[in-house]
Short mmCIF file of C-alpha atoms in Angstrom, two decimals:
data_model
loop_
_atom_site.label_atom_id
_atom_site.label_comp_id
_atom_site.label_asym_id
_atom_site.label_seq_id
_atom_site.Cartn_x
_atom_site.Cartn_y
_atom_site.Cartn_z
CA UNK A 607 20.90 28.56 4.24
CA UNK A 608 23.87 28.01 6.50
CA UNK A 609 23.06 24.25 5.93
CA UNK A 610 22.98 24.71 2.22
CA UNK A 611 26.49 26.14 1.91
CA UNK A 612 27.58 23.40 4.13
CA UNK A 613 26.40 20.66 1.85
CA UNK A 614 27.05 22.63 -1.56
CA UNK A 615 23.59 21.30 -2.82
CA UNK A 616 22.21 23.87 -5.65
CA UNK A 617 18.60 24.64 -5.36
CA UNK A 618 16.12 23.60 -7.65
CA UNK A 619 12.95 25.25 -8.71
CA UNK A 620 9.77 23.25 -7.12
CA UNK A 621 11.87 21.21 -4.84
CA UNK A 622 12.36 22.02 -1.31
CA UNK A 623 15.84 21.96 0.53
CA UNK A 624 16.95 18.19 0.51
CA UNK A 625 16.66 16.01 3.84
CA UNK A 626 18.19 12.81 3.81
CA UNK A 627 15.34 10.21 5.14
CA UNK A 628 12.54 12.78 5.33
CA UNK A 629 9.62 13.10 2.97
CA UNK A 630 9.59 15.89 0.21
CA UNK A 631 6.19 16.70 1.02
CA UNK A 632 4.68 17.98 4.33
CA UNK A 633 3.50 14.51 6.33
CA UNK A 634 1.59 16.41 8.61
CA UNK A 635 -1.56 17.14 6.23
CA UNK A 636 -3.22 14.67 3.81
CA UNK A 637 -2.47 16.53 0.86
CA UNK A 638 1.01 16.13 1.65
CA UNK A 639 0.87 12.52 2.53
CA UNK A 640 -1.61 11.99 -0.72
CA UNK A 641 1.80 13.84 -2.94
CA UNK A 642 4.34 11.74 -1.27
CA UNK A 643 2.34 8.28 -1.86
CA UNK A 644 1.96 9.24 -5.45
CA UNK A 645 5.74 9.38 -5.40
CA UNK A 646 5.96 5.94 -3.71
CA UNK A 647 3.46 4.07 -6.16
CA UNK A 648 5.12 5.94 -9.14
CA UNK A 649 5.14 2.92 -11.59
CA UNK A 650 7.90 4.14 -13.51
CA UNK A 651 10.25 3.35 -10.91
CA UNK A 652 9.92 -0.40 -11.84
CA UNK A 653 11.87 0.18 -15.00
CA UNK A 654 15.08 1.48 -13.25
CA UNK A 655 18.38 0.05 -13.92
CA UNK A 656 20.61 -1.73 -11.92
CA UNK A 657 23.10 1.02 -12.70
CA UNK A 658 20.49 3.91 -12.09
CA UNK A 659 20.10 2.29 -8.41
CA UNK A 660 23.36 2.03 -7.79
CA UNK A 661 24.12 5.85 -8.76
CA UNK A 662 21.33 6.83 -6.52
CA UNK A 663 22.39 4.83 -3.52
CA UNK A 664 25.94 6.18 -4.22
CA UNK A 665 24.69 10.03 -4.56
CA UNK A 666 22.77 9.69 -1.20
CA UNK A 667 25.97 8.31 0.60
CA UNK A 668 28.01 11.02 -0.68
CA UNK A 669 25.60 13.59 0.55
CA UNK A 670 25.61 11.53 4.10
CA UNK A 671 29.44 11.84 4.28
CA UNK A 672 29.28 15.38 2.81
CA UNK A 673 31.48 14.51 -0.45
CA UNK A 674 29.30 15.21 -2.81
CA UNK A 675 30.13 15.89 -6.72
CA UNK A 676 30.12 19.53 -7.75
CA UNK A 677 26.57 21.15 -8.96
CA UNK A 678 24.33 18.43 -7.34
CA UNK A 679 20.84 19.64 -7.01
CA UNK A 680 17.96 19.16 -4.70
CA UNK A 681 16.06 17.52 -7.47
CA UNK A 682 18.89 14.95 -8.25
CA UNK A 683 19.00 14.23 -4.60
CA UNK A 684 15.20 13.84 -4.06
CA UNK A 685 15.01 11.69 -7.46
CA UNK A 686 17.80 9.64 -6.00
CA UNK A 687 15.75 9.06 -2.69
CA UNK A 688 12.42 8.42 -4.38
CA UNK A 689 14.42 5.73 -6.44
CA UNK A 690 15.88 3.98 -3.15
CA UNK A 691 12.50 4.36 -1.33
CA UNK A 692 10.59 2.44 -4.29
CA UNK A 693 13.01 -0.47 -4.49
CA UNK A 694 15.16 -0.76 -1.30
CA UNK A 695 13.54 -1.95 2.13
CA UNK A 696 13.74 0.52 4.65
CA UNK A 697 14.52 -1.97 7.43
CA UNK A 698 16.44 -4.63 5.70
CA UNK A 699 18.27 -2.76 2.77
CA UNK A 700 17.47 -5.62 0.61
CA UNK A 701 15.80 -5.08 -2.82
CA UNK A 702 12.31 -5.92 -3.03
CA UNK A 703 10.74 -8.25 -5.35
CA UNK A 704 9.43 -6.08 -8.26
CA UNK A 705 6.15 -7.72 -8.50
CA UNK A 706 5.30 -6.74 -5.03
CA UNK A 707 6.54 -3.27 -4.31
CA UNK A 708 4.06 -0.70 -3.89
CA UNK A 709 4.98 1.02 -7.06
CA UNK A 710 3.85 -2.38 -8.85
CA UNK A 711 0.53 -2.59 -6.80
CA UNK A 712 -1.42 -1.00 -9.54
CA UNK A 713 0.43 -2.54 -12.71
CA UNK A 714 0.18 -5.94 -11.31
CA UNK A 715 -2.83 -6.05 -9.46
CA UNK A 716 -5.37 -3.91 -11.67
CA UNK A 717 -6.22 -7.34 -13.70
CA UNK A 718 -6.73 -9.16 -10.71
CA UNK A 719 -9.11 -6.60 -9.46
CA UNK A 720 -10.88 -6.38 -12.51
CA UNK A 721 -11.31 -10.19 -12.20
CA UNK A 722 -12.42 -9.80 -8.50
CA UNK A 723 -15.02 -7.27 -9.30
CA UNK A 724 -16.45 -9.13 -12.48
CA UNK A 725 -20.24 -10.01 -11.80
CA UNK A 726 -20.56 -13.78 -11.73
CA UNK A 727 -22.36 -16.85 -10.11
CA UNK A 728 -19.64 -19.29 -11.46
CA UNK A 729 -18.02 -20.40 -7.82
CA UNK A 730 -14.64 -22.06 -9.13
CA UNK A 731 -14.44 -18.63 -10.65
CA UNK A 732 -14.85 -16.46 -7.45
CA UNK A 733 -12.63 -19.05 -5.44
CA UNK A 734 -10.03 -18.74 -8.22
CA UNK A 735 -10.12 -14.78 -8.08
CA UNK A 736 -9.91 -14.68 -4.52
CA UNK A 737 -6.79 -17.06 -4.33
CA UNK A 738 -5.36 -14.91 -6.80
CA UNK A 739 -6.12 -11.72 -4.90
CA UNK A 740 -4.84 -13.14 -1.96
CA UNK A 741 -1.78 -14.16 -3.26
CA UNK A 742 -0.96 -10.93 -4.46
CA UNK A 743 -1.81 -9.35 -0.92
CA UNK A 744 0.10 -11.51 0.70
CA UNK A 745 3.15 -10.97 -1.32
CA UNK A 746 2.66 -7.18 -0.90
CA UNK A 747 2.24 -7.73 3.00
CA UNK A 748 5.44 -9.96 3.16
CA UNK A 749 7.71 -7.61 0.91
CA UNK A 750 6.29 -4.21 2.53
CA UNK A 751 6.29 -5.53 6.12
CA UNK A 752 8.11 -3.87 8.99
CA UNK A 753 11.17 -6.43 9.12
CA UNK A 754 13.01 -4.94 12.43
CA UNK A 755 11.89 -7.95 14.30
CA UNK A 756 11.53 -10.75 11.31
CA UNK A 757 9.64 -13.96 11.79
CA UNK A 758 9.90 -17.39 10.12
CA UNK A 759 8.47 -18.28 6.75
CA UNK A 760 6.31 -20.77 7.98
CA UNK A 761 4.57 -17.81 10.02
CA UNK A 762 3.63 -16.15 6.74
CA UNK A 763 2.57 -19.92 4.92
CA UNK A 764 0.04 -20.09 7.70
CA UNK A 765 -0.88 -16.42 7.61
CA UNK A 766 -1.57 -16.79 3.79
CA UNK A 767 -3.67 -19.98 4.12
CA UNK A 768 -5.93 -18.48 6.84
CA UNK A 769 -6.59 -15.46 4.65
CA UNK A 770 -7.06 -17.22 1.84
CA UNK A 771 -9.59 -19.30 3.70
CA UNK A 772 -11.45 -16.35 5.09
CA UNK A 773 -11.89 -14.52 1.81
CA UNK A 774 -13.21 -17.73 -0.12
CA UNK A 775 -15.47 -18.51 2.50
CA UNK A 776 -17.17 -15.11 2.60
CA UNK A 777 -17.36 -14.86 -1.01
CA UNK A 778 -18.58 -18.55 -1.62
CA UNK A 779 -21.17 -18.02 1.00
CA UNK A 780 -22.74 -15.10 -0.05
CA UNK A 781 -22.73 -16.29 -3.44
CA UNK A 782 -24.32 -19.62 -2.41
CA UNK A 783 -27.06 -17.58 -0.29
CA UNK A 784 -27.85 -15.65 -3.61
CA UNK A 785 -28.28 -18.60 -5.74
CA UNK A 786 -30.60 -20.00 -3.12
CA UNK A 787 -32.63 -16.56 -2.80
CA UNK A 788 -35.41 -17.44 -5.12
CA UNK A 789 -37.59 -14.67 -3.75
CA UNK A 790 -35.85 -11.80 -4.05
CA UNK A 791 -36.27 -9.30 -6.88
CA UNK A 792 -33.78 -9.80 -9.70
CA UNK A 793 -32.53 -6.22 -9.52
CA UNK A 794 -32.03 -6.52 -5.78
CA UNK A 795 -30.20 -9.83 -6.43
CA UNK A 796 -27.96 -8.08 -9.12
CA UNK A 797 -26.78 -5.05 -6.73
CA UNK A 798 -26.15 -7.57 -3.94
CA UNK A 799 -23.97 -9.86 -6.28
CA UNK A 800 -21.93 -6.98 -7.50
CA UNK A 801 -21.30 -5.92 -3.73
CA UNK A 802 -20.32 -9.42 -2.45
CA UNK A 803 -16.73 -9.06 -3.51
CA UNK A 804 -16.46 -6.10 -1.04
CA UNK A 805 -16.48 -7.93 2.43
CA UNK A 806 -14.49 -10.62 0.60
CA UNK A 807 -11.70 -8.35 -0.67
CA UNK A 808 -11.92 -6.19 2.91
CA UNK A 809 -11.90 -8.70 5.16
CA UNK A 810 -9.68 -11.34 3.18
CA UNK A 811 -7.00 -7.91 3.14
CA UNK A 812 -7.28 -7.27 6.83
CA UNK A 813 -7.04 -10.91 8.18
CA UNK A 814 -4.18 -11.53 5.26
CA UNK A 815 -2.43 -8.36 6.66
CA UNK A 816 -2.96 -9.09 10.56
CA UNK A 817 -2.04 -12.95 10.18
CA UNK A 818 0.97 -12.12 7.83
CA UNK A 819 2.36 -9.45 10.42
CA UNK A 820 1.36 -11.01 14.04
CA UNK A 821 4.95 -11.59 14.81
CA UNK A 822 5.27 -7.74 15.23
CA UNK A 823 2.59 -7.67 17.83
CA UNK A 824 4.39 -10.86 19.66
CA UNK A 825 8.05 -9.11 19.20
CA UNK A 826 7.45 -5.54 19.11
CA UNK A 827 8.70 -3.14 16.20
CA UNK A 828 11.72 -0.47 16.35
CA UNK A 829 11.17 3.11 17.71
CA UNK A 830 13.25 5.82 16.73
CA UNK A 831 13.98 9.29 17.80
CA UNK A 832 14.39 12.18 15.23
CA UNK A 833 17.67 11.51 14.54
CA UNK A 834 17.05 7.88 13.47
CA UNK A 835 19.00 6.45 16.49
CA UNK A 836 16.91 3.43 17.49
CA UNK A 837 15.52 3.68 21.01
CA UNK A 838 14.13 0.14 21.54
CA UNK A 839 11.22 -2.39 20.45
CA UNK A 840 7.79 -1.69 21.04
CA UNK A 841 4.83 -3.64 20.95
CA UNK A 842 2.27 -0.99 21.53
CA UNK A 843 3.88 0.91 18.49
CA UNK A 844 3.20 -2.40 16.69
CA UNK A 845 -0.38 -2.50 17.36
CA UNK A 846 -0.46 1.05 16.24
CA UNK A 847 0.80 0.26 13.12
CA UNK A 848 -1.01 -2.56 12.35
CA UNK A 849 -4.17 -0.72 13.15
CA UNK A 850 -3.40 1.92 10.79
CA UNK A 851 -2.51 -0.48 7.91
CA UNK A 852 -5.45 -2.30 8.38
CA UNK A 853 -7.65 0.71 8.30
CA UNK A 854 -6.21 1.80 4.82
CA UNK A 855 -6.70 -1.78 3.59
CA UNK A 856 -10.31 -1.81 4.87
CA UNK A 857 -11.24 1.36 2.69
CA UNK A 858 -9.32 0.58 -0.48
CA UNK A 859 -11.82 -1.76 -1.83
CA UNK A 860 -14.94 0.33 -0.96
CA UNK A 861 -14.94 2.65 -4.07
CA UNK A 862 -13.43 -0.12 -6.24
CA UNK A 863 -16.59 -2.22 -5.52
CA UNK A 864 -19.33 0.46 -4.86
CA UNK A 865 -18.73 2.91 -7.51
CA UNK A 866 -18.96 0.53 -10.50
CA UNK A 867 -21.90 -1.11 -8.71
CA UNK A 868 -23.64 2.08 -8.38
CA UNK A 869 -23.13 3.07 -12.24
CA UNK A 870 -23.67 -0.19 -13.29
CA UNK A 871 -27.21 -0.43 -11.64
CA UNK A 872 -28.10 2.57 -13.75
CA UNK A 873 -26.50 1.30 -17.17
CA UNK A 874 -28.41 -1.69 -16.59
CA UNK A 875 -31.82 -0.23 -17.29
CA UNK A 876 -30.60 1.78 -20.66
CA UNK A 877 -31.72 0.19 -23.83
CA UNK A 878 -28.09 0.18 -25.05
CA UNK A 879 -26.82 -2.19 -22.27
CA UNK A 880 -29.97 -4.56 -22.44
CA UNK A 881 -29.20 -4.69 -26.16
CA UNK A 882 -25.15 -5.45 -25.41
CA UNK A 883 -25.32 -7.65 -22.19
CA UNK A 884 -21.95 -9.06 -23.12
CA UNK A 885 -20.43 -5.48 -22.11
CA UNK A 886 -21.62 -5.62 -18.60
CA UNK A 887 -18.67 -7.69 -17.46
CA UNK A 888 -15.84 -5.63 -18.90
CA UNK A 889 -17.54 -2.55 -18.19
CA UNK A 890 -17.28 -3.35 -14.60
CA UNK A 891 -14.01 -4.68 -14.75
CA UNK A 892 -12.51 -1.40 -16.44
CA UNK A 893 -14.43 0.79 -13.83
CA UNK A 894 -12.89 -1.38 -11.15
CA UNK A 895 -9.45 -0.93 -12.54
CA UNK A 896 -10.01 3.02 -12.86
CA UNK A 897 -11.40 3.37 -9.15
CA UNK A 898 -8.33 1.13 -7.93
CA UNK A 899 -5.85 3.80 -9.48
CA UNK A 900 -7.47 6.66 -7.85
CA UNK A 901 -8.42 5.03 -4.44
CA UNK A 902 -4.96 3.40 -3.86
CA UNK A 903 -2.89 6.83 -3.34
CA UNK A 904 -5.97 8.29 -1.48
CA UNK A 905 -6.55 5.35 1.18
CA UNK A 906 -2.76 4.62 1.77
CA UNK A 907 -2.32 8.38 2.44
CA UNK A 908 -4.71 8.05 5.77
CA UNK A 909 -1.65 7.54 7.73
CA UNK A 910 2.09 8.72 7.19
CA UNK A 911 4.27 5.86 6.13
CA UNK A 912 6.98 6.77 9.00
CA UNK A 913 4.44 7.48 11.89
CA UNK A 914 4.71 9.01 15.05
CA UNK A 915 3.79 7.94 18.60
CA UNK A 916 3.69 9.99 21.69
CA UNK A 917 6.47 8.61 24.08
CA UNK A 918 4.36 8.84 26.95
CA UNK A 919 1.93 5.89 25.40
CA UNK A 920 4.84 3.91 25.13
CA UNK A 921 6.14 1.21 27.36
CA UNK A 922 7.62 2.40 30.73
CA UNK A 923 11.14 1.05 30.05
CA UNK A 924 11.03 3.11 26.75
CA UNK A 925 9.76 6.26 28.30
CA UNK A 926 13.08 6.38 30.50
CA UNK A 927 15.59 6.00 27.25
CA UNK A 928 14.81 9.29 25.54
CA UNK A 929 14.16 13.13 26.23
CA UNK A 930 11.93 13.47 23.26
CA UNK A 931 8.38 13.60 23.18
CA UNK A 932 7.58 11.81 20.28
CA UNK A 933 9.06 8.80 18.60
CA UNK A 934 9.08 7.50 14.91
CA UNK A 935 8.38 4.08 13.36
CA UNK A 936 7.99 2.40 9.88
CA UNK A 937 4.31 1.84 9.72
CA UNK A 938 4.91 -0.83 6.69
CA UNK A 939 2.40 -0.63 3.64
#
């Protein structure tokens, strides 16, 4: 209460007391992280005007300096921080490209996902969709990277080429094997064909992420104390950040591929779909988009955006620089 009297912020129903740089929701539990991620991926922030962004940044700066306008509420401050987090990179302070912001992940990627799960044997289509998917992944990985120790553009171009090669090779090889599998029952072949995109998407996404951000393993990332002071650079924290992010990227495509495949395996037996075979592709694509919308916040909420690491697990030279037991770092998305 003393802190609220000091800042002059008015309480808002349904909103906790505002904390600069903190999440509105409890990051120690999965539900809190899920609700936090729903805020981050909110596509409405894509339509934020330049004036609204500048007003939000000014309001947060006024809070930091203790010079807030009269009658400022917790709701206004949380909304301002939500806009800042959605548009401004936490490390560089620069405006992120609209198409590759996390809030644009679903709107700009849904058609890519629909195309990636579309059942087809046509190799050029498979290669094109993998290229489109990995191009989008590369942009998202680069835009939402931990940029405390940045790398040259050539590193990211090599990473993009490597990830694209992996995903195309997996999808193409599996498709060619299915085409040549003459003795395989048609139903089994169709199920496997529908599941082929998963290893291509998952391994391609993980490779894309690791190759795109491998400079973090070499240079380390900044770790901070509870007050936001940079204690130093840690390669151990960088490794932990990449493992956590890679896990979410491996989980994300699973429901997108598996759930439509299971549903379609049952629908394939119905007389209605047998009479309307042209609807197989569109139905699979629509289900893939729906599953993508549901699984996106569920998967990226597996780990906090701002993660913690025990000081005892860090490099010896960092352990001697702080009395705190845990430090934090930007995991990236």
